Short mmCIF file of C-alpha atoms in Angstrom, two decimals:
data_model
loop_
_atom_site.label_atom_id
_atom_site.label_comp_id
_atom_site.label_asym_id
_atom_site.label_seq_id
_atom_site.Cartn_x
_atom_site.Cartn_y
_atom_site.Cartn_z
CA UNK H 133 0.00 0.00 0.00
CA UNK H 134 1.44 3.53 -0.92
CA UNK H 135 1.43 6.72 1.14
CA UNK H 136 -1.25 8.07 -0.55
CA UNK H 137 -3.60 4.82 -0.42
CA UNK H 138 -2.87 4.71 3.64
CA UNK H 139 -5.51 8.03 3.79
CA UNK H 140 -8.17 5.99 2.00
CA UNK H 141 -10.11 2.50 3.91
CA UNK H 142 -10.85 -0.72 2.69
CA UNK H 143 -13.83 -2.30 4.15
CA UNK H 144 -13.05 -5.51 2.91
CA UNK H 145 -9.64 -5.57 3.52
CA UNK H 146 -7.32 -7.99 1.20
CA UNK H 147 -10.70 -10.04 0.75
CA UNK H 148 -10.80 -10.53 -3.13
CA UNK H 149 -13.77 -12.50 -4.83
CA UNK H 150 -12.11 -15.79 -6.33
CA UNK H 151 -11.76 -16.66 -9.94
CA UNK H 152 -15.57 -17.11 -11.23
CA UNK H 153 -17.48 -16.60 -8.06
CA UNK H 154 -19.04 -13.35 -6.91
CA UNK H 155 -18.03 -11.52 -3.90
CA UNK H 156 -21.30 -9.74 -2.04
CA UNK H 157 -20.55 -6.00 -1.27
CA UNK H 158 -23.78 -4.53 -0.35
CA UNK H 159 -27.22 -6.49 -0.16
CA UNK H 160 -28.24 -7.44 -3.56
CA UNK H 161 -24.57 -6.28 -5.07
CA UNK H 162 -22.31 -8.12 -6.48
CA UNK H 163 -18.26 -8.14 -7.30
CA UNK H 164 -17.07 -9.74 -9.92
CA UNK H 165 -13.40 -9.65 -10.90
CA UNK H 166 -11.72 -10.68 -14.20
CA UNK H 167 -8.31 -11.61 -15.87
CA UNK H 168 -6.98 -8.66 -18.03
CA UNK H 169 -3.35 -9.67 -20.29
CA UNK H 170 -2.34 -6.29 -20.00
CA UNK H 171 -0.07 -4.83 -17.12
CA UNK H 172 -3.71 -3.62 -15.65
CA UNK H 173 -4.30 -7.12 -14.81
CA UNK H 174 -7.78 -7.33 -13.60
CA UNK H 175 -11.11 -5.69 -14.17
CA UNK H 176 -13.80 -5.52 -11.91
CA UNK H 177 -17.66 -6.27 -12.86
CA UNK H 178 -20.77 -6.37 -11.07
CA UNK H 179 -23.37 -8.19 -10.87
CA UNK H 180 -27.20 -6.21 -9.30
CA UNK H 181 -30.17 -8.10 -8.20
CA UNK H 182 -32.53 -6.50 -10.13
CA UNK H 183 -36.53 -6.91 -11.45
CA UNK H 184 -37.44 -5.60 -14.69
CA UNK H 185 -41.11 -6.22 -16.31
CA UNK H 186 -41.86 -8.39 -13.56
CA UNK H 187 -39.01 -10.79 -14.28
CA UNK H 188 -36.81 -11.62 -11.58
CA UNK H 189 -32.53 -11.72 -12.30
CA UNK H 190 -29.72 -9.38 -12.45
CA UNK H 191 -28.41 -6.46 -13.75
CA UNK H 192 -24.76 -6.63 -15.33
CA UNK H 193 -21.87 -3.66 -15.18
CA UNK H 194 -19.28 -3.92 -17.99
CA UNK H 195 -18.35 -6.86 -19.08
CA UNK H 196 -14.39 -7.78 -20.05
CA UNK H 197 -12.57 -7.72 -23.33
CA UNK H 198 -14.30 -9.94 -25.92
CA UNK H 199 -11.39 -13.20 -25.34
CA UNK H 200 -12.04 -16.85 -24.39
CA UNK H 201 -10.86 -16.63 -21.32
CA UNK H 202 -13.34 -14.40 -19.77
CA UNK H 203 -16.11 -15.90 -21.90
CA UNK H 204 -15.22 -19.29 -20.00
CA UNK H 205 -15.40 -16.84 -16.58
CA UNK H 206 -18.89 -15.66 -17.40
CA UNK H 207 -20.25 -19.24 -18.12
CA UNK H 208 -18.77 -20.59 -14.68
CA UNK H 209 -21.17 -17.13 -12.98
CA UNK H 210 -23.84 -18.59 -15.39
CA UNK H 211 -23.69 -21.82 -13.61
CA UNK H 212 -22.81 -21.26 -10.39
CA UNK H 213 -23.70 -17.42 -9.14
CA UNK H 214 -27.14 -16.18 -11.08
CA UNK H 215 -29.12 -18.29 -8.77
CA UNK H 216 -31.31 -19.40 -11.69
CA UNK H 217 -31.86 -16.07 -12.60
CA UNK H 218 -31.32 -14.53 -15.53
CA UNK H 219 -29.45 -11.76 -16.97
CA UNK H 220 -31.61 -8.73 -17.45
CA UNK H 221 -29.83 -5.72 -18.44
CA UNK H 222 -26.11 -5.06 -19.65
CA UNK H 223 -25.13 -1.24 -18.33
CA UNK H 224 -21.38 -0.49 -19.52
CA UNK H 225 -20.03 2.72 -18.24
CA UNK H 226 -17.85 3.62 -21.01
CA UNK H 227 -16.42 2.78 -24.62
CA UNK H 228 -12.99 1.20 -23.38
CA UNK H 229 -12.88 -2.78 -24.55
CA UNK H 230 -12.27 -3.83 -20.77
CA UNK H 231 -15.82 -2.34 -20.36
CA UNK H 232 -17.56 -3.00 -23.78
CA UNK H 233 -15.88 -6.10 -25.29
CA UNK H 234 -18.38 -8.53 -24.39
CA UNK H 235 -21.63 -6.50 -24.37
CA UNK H 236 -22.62 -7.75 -27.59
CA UNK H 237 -21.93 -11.50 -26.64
CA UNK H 238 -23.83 -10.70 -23.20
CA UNK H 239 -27.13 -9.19 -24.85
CA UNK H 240 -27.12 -11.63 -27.17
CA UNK H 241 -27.04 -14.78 -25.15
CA UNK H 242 -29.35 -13.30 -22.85
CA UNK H 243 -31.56 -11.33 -25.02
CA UNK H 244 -31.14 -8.35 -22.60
CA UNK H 245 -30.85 -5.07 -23.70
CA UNK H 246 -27.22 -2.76 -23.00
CA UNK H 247 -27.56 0.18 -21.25
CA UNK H 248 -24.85 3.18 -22.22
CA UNK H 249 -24.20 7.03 -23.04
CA UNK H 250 -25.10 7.31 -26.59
CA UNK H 251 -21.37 9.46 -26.86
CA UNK H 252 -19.97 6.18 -26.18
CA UNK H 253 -22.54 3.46 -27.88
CA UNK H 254 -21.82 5.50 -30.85
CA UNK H 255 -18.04 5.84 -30.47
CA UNK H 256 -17.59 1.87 -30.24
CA UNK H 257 -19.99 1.30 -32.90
CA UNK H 258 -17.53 3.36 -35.16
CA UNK H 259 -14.34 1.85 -33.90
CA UNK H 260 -15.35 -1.67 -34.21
CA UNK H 261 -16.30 -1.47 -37.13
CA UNK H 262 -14.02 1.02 -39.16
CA UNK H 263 -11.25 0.61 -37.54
CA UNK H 264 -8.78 1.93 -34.59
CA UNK H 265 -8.13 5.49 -35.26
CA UNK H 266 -7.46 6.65 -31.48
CA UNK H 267 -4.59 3.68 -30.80
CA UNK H 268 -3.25 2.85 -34.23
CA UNK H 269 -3.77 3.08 -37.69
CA UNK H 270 -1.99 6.13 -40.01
CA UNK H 271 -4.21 8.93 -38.38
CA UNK H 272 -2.55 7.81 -34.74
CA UNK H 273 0.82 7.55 -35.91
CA UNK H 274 0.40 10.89 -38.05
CA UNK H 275 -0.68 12.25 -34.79
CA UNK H 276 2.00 10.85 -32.60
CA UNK H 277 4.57 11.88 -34.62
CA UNK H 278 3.15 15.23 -34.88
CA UNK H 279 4.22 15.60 -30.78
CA UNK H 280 7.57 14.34 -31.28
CA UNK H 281 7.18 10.20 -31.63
CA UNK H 282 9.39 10.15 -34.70
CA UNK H 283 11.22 7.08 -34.22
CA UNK H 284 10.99 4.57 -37.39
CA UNK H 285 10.60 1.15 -35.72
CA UNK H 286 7.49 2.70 -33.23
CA UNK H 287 5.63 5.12 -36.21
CA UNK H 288 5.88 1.64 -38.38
CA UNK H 289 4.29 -0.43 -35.48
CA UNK H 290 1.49 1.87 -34.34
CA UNK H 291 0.59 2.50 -38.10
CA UNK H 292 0.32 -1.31 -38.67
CA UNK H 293 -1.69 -1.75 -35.49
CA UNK H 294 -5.43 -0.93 -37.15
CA UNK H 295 -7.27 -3.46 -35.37
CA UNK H 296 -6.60 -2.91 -32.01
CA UNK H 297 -9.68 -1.93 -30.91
CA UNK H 298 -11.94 -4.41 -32.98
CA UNK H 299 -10.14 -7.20 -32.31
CA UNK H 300 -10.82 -6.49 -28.19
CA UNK H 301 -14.54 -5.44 -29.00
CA UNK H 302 -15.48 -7.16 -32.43
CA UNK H 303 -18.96 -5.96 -32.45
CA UNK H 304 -21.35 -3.92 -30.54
CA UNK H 305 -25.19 -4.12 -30.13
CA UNK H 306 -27.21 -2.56 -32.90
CA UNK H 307 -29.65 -1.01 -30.32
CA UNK H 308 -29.15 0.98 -26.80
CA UNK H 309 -30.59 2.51 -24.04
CA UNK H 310 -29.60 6.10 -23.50
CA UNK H 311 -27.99 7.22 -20.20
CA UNK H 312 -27.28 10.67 -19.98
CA UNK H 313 -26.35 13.15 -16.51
CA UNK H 314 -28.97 13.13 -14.08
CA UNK H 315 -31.28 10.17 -15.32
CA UNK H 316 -32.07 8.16 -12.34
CA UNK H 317 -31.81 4.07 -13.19
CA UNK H 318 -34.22 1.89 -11.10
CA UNK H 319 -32.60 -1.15 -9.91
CA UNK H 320 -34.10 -3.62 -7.44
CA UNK H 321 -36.56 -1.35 -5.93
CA UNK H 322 -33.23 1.38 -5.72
CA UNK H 323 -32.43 4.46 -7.29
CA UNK H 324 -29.14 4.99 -9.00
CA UNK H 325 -27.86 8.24 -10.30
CA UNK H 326 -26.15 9.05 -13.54
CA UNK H 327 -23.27 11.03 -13.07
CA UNK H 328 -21.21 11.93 -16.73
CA UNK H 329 -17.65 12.16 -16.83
CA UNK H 330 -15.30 13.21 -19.52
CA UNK H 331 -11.91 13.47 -20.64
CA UNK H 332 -11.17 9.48 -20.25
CA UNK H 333 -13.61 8.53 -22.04
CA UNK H 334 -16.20 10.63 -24.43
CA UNK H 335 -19.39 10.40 -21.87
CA UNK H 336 -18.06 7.64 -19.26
CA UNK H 337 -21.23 7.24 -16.91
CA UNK H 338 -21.31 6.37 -13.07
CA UNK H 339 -23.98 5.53 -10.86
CA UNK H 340 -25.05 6.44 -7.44
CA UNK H 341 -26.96 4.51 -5.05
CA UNK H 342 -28.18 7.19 -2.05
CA UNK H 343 -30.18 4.78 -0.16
CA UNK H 344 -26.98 1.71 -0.42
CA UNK H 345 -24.18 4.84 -0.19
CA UNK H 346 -22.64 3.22 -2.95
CA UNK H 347 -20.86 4.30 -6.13
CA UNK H 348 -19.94 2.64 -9.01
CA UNK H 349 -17.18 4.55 -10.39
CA UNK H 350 -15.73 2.67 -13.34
CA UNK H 351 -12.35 4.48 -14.14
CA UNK H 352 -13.43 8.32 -13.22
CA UNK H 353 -12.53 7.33 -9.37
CA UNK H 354 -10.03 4.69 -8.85
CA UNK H 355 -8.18 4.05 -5.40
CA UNK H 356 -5.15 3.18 -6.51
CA UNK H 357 -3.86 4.23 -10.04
CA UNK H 358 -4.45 7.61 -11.52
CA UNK H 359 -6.88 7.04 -14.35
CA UNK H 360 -5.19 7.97 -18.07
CA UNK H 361 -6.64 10.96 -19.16
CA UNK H 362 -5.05 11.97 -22.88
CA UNK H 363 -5.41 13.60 -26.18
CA UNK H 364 -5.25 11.27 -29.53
CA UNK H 365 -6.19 11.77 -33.15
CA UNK H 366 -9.49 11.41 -33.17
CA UNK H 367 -10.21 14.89 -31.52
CA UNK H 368 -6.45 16.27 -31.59
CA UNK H 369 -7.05 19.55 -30.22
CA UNK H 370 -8.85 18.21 -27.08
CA UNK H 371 -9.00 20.01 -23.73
CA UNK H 372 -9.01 16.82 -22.02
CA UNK H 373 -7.06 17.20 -18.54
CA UNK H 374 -9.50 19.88 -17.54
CA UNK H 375 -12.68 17.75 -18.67
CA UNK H 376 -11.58 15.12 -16.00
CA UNK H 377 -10.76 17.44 -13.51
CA UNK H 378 -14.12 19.00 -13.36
CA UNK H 379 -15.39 16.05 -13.98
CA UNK H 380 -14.11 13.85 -10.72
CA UNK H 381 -15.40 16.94 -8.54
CA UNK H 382 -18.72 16.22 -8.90
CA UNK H 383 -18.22 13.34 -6.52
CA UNK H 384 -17.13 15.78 -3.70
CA UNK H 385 -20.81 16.13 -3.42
CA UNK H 386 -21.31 12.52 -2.05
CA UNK H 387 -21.63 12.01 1.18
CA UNK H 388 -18.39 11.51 2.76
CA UNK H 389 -19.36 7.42 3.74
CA UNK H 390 -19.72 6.42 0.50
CA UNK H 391 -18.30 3.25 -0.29
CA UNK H 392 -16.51 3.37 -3.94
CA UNK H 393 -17.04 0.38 -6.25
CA UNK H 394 -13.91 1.30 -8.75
CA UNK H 395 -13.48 -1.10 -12.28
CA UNK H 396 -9.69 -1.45 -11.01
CA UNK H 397 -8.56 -1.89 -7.12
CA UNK H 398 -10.41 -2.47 -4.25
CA UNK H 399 -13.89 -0.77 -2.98
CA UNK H 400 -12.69 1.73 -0.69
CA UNK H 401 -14.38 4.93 1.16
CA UNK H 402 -12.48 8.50 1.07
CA UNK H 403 -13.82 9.21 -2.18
CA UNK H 404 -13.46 13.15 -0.73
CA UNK H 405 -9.71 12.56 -0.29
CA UNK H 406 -9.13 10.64 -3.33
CA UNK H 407 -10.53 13.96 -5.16
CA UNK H 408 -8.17 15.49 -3.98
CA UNK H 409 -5.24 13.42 -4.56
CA UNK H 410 -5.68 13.07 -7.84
CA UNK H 411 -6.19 17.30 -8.40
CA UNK H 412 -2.85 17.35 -6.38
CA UNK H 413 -1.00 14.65 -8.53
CA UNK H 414 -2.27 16.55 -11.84
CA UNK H 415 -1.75 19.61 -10.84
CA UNK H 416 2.18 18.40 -9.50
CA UNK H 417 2.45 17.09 -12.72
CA UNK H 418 1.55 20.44 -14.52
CA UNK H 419 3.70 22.13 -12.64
CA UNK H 420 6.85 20.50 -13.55
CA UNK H 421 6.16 20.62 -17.38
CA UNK H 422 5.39 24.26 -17.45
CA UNK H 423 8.58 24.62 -15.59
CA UNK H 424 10.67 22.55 -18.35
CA UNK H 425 8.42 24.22 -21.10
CA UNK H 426 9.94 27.57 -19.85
CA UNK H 427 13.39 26.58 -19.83
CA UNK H 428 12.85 25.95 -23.22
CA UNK H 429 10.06 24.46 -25.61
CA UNK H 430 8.86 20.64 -25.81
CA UNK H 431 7.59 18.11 -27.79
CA UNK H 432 5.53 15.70 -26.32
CA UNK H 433 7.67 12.86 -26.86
CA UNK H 434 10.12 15.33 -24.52
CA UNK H 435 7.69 15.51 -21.90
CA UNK H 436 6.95 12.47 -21.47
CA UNK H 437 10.00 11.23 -19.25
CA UNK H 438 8.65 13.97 -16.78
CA UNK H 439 5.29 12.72 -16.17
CA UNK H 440 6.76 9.06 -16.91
CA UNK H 441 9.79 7.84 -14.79
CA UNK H 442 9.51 4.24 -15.59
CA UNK H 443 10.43 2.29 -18.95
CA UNK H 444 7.27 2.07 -21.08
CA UNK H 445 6.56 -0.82 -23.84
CA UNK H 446 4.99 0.25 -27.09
CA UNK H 447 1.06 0.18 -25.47
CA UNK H 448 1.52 2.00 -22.95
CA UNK H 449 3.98 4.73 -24.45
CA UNK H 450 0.55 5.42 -26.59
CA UNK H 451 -1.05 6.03 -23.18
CA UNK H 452 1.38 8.22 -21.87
CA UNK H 453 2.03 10.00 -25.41
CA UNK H 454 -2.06 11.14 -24.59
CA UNK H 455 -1.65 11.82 -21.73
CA UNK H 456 1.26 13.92 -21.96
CA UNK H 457 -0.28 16.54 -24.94
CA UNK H 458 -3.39 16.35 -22.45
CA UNK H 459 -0.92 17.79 -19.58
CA UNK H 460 0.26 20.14 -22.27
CA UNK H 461 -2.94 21.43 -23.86
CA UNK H 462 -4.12 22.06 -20.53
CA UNK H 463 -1.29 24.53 -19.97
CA UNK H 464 -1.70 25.94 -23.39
CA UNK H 465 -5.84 26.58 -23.44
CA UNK H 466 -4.63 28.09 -19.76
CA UNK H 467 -2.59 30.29 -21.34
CA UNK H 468 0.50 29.23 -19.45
CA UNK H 469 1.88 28.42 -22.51
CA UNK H 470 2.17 29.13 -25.85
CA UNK H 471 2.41 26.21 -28.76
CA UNK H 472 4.14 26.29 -32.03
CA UNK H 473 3.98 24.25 -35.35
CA UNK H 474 7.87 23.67 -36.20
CA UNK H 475 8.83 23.60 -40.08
CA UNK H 476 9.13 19.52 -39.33
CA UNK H 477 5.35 19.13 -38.47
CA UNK H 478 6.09 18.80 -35.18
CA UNK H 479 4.61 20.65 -32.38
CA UNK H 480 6.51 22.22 -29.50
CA UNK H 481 4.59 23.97 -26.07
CA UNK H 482 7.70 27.01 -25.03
CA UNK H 483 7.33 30.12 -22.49
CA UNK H 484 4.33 32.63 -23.67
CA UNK H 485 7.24 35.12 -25.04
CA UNK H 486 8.06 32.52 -27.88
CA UNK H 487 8.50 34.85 -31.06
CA UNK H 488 7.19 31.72 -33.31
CA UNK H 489 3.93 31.51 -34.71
CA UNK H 490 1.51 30.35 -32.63
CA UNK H 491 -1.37 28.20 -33.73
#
């Protein structure tokens, strides 16, 4: 546990539900927790008693990347945790194939119907279908290398990877239910709150349960690991730092008990303090590039070793390539800095007094 975990609590301690079987957290809720074969190893799910129509079962949220592994982890909850019941509704909270991959599969087999922002429903629909253009593909290595990421070997592999996405999430739904801020979802006789989130995802949605205290966070409030939060070439001039920032302090209006169901880590309560924490961390973070920006002006690709101390493989230097223009444009919409096109194509964030021209 690190320093800044010791300020948060975790009800259930260590406890972890074991492979297949369902962990109950609050009457009538569920955890779930799945294999993930990326260095974020796990993802958490849930499974809500629920009643819809008059039909007795359960209520699923998000569902795992679409890979045998977790299809053979559903089918052992089929057998052994639904009770008999069946599977009712599919809610995912946002776009990201962790959350989405297996929607399709899910509805399907259970003829239930999935529940998600249309932002996102609409998002996936696109990338599983037309291919990756946030992760790979030419517009995301035209885009990386337009911060800096000009190295042959990495443009070549992120331009051959086009079906990153699909191949996680090979189809979506053809039909939805919209969730959108404020809607109130009725599950098991309890109401649970929409609450939108941006800049991780395009309209990531979590719910809140006032009469349980409970919150269902997906990756807008995580205890343990600062959620990515970047810019990629899909929406390249994105403002994306300050859309999570505002977005995570909407949750400072919880009550201060509330017990945090995150997609990654443990439940925890603090959810006040873990606000905080992560506007500190940013806002550290933003501090030391503006301070190398005005020593002289950066490329992404430049800035990254100062948000990112540790060696990075090829995935996640995509993820902290994002992240690091979303640190930068922050600073630049702010005015803090001032960004210029180079005669390479490249971009570079310097002090405000830069004599270049500034785009």
């Amino acid at each position: 546990m690190n320093l800044l975990e010791r300020e948060l609590h975790y009800p259930l301690g260590d406890t972890l539900p074991a492979p297949g079987e369902a962990l109950e957290v609050a009457p009538g809720v569920r955890w779930i927790r799945m294999r993930l074969p990326f260095a974020l190893d796990h993802i958490n799910l849930w499974l809500l008693r629920d009643s819809l129509d008059g039909v007795e079962g359960w209520t699923v949220v998000d569902c795992c990347i679409a890979h045998d592994e977790a299809r053979a982890q559903w089918e052992h909850v089929f057998e052994t945790q639904l009770q008999g019941l069946p599977i009712l509704r599919v809610i995912v909270t946002h776009m990201h194939p962790d959350h989405i991959g297996l929607a399709e599969w899910l509805c399907t087999r259970w003829n239930a119907p999935l529940w998600i922002s249309s932002t996102d429903y609409h998002v996936a629909r696109v990338l599983s279908t037309a291919g990756d253009t946030l992760a790979g593909g030419d517009a995301a290595a035209s885009f990386f290398a337009s911060h800096g990421l000009v190295d042959p070997e990495a443009v070549a592999k992120i331009r051959a990877r086009t079906n990153y996405y699909a191949n996680m999430v090979p189809s979506v739904p053809d039909r939805f239910t919209r969730m959108m801020d404020g809607d109130t979802v009725a599950i098991n006789g309890h109401a649970w709150r929409c609450i939108s989130g941006y800049g991780h995802a395009p309209e990531h949605i979590a719910l809140y349960c006032d009469d349980l205290k409970l919150l269902l966070g997906g990756d807008m409030m995580l205890p343990r690991i600062s959620t990515n939060v970047s810019v990629h070439a899909g929406e390249p001039e994105a403002n994306s730092l300050r859309l999570f920032l505002d977005s995570i302090d909407k949750f400072k209006a919880l009550p201060a008990d509330t017990l945090g169901l995150p997609s990654h880590g443990k439940p925890f309560t603090g959810i006040h303090r873990r606000v905080d924490q992560l506007q500190e961390h940013h806002r550290d973070r933003l501090a030391e590039l503006l301070e190398a920006c005005t020593a002289r002006p950066l490329t992404a690709a430049e800035g990254l070793p100062i948000l990112f101390k540790r060696e990075l493989d090829l995935h996640q230097m995509t993820f902290a390539m994002g992240e690091t223009v979303a640190h930068l444009h922050l600073l630049w919409f702010a005015g803090q800095v001032r960004r210029e096109l180079g005669e390479d194509g490249i971009y570079r964030f310097g002090p405000r007094s830069a004599t270049a021209r500034a785009l």
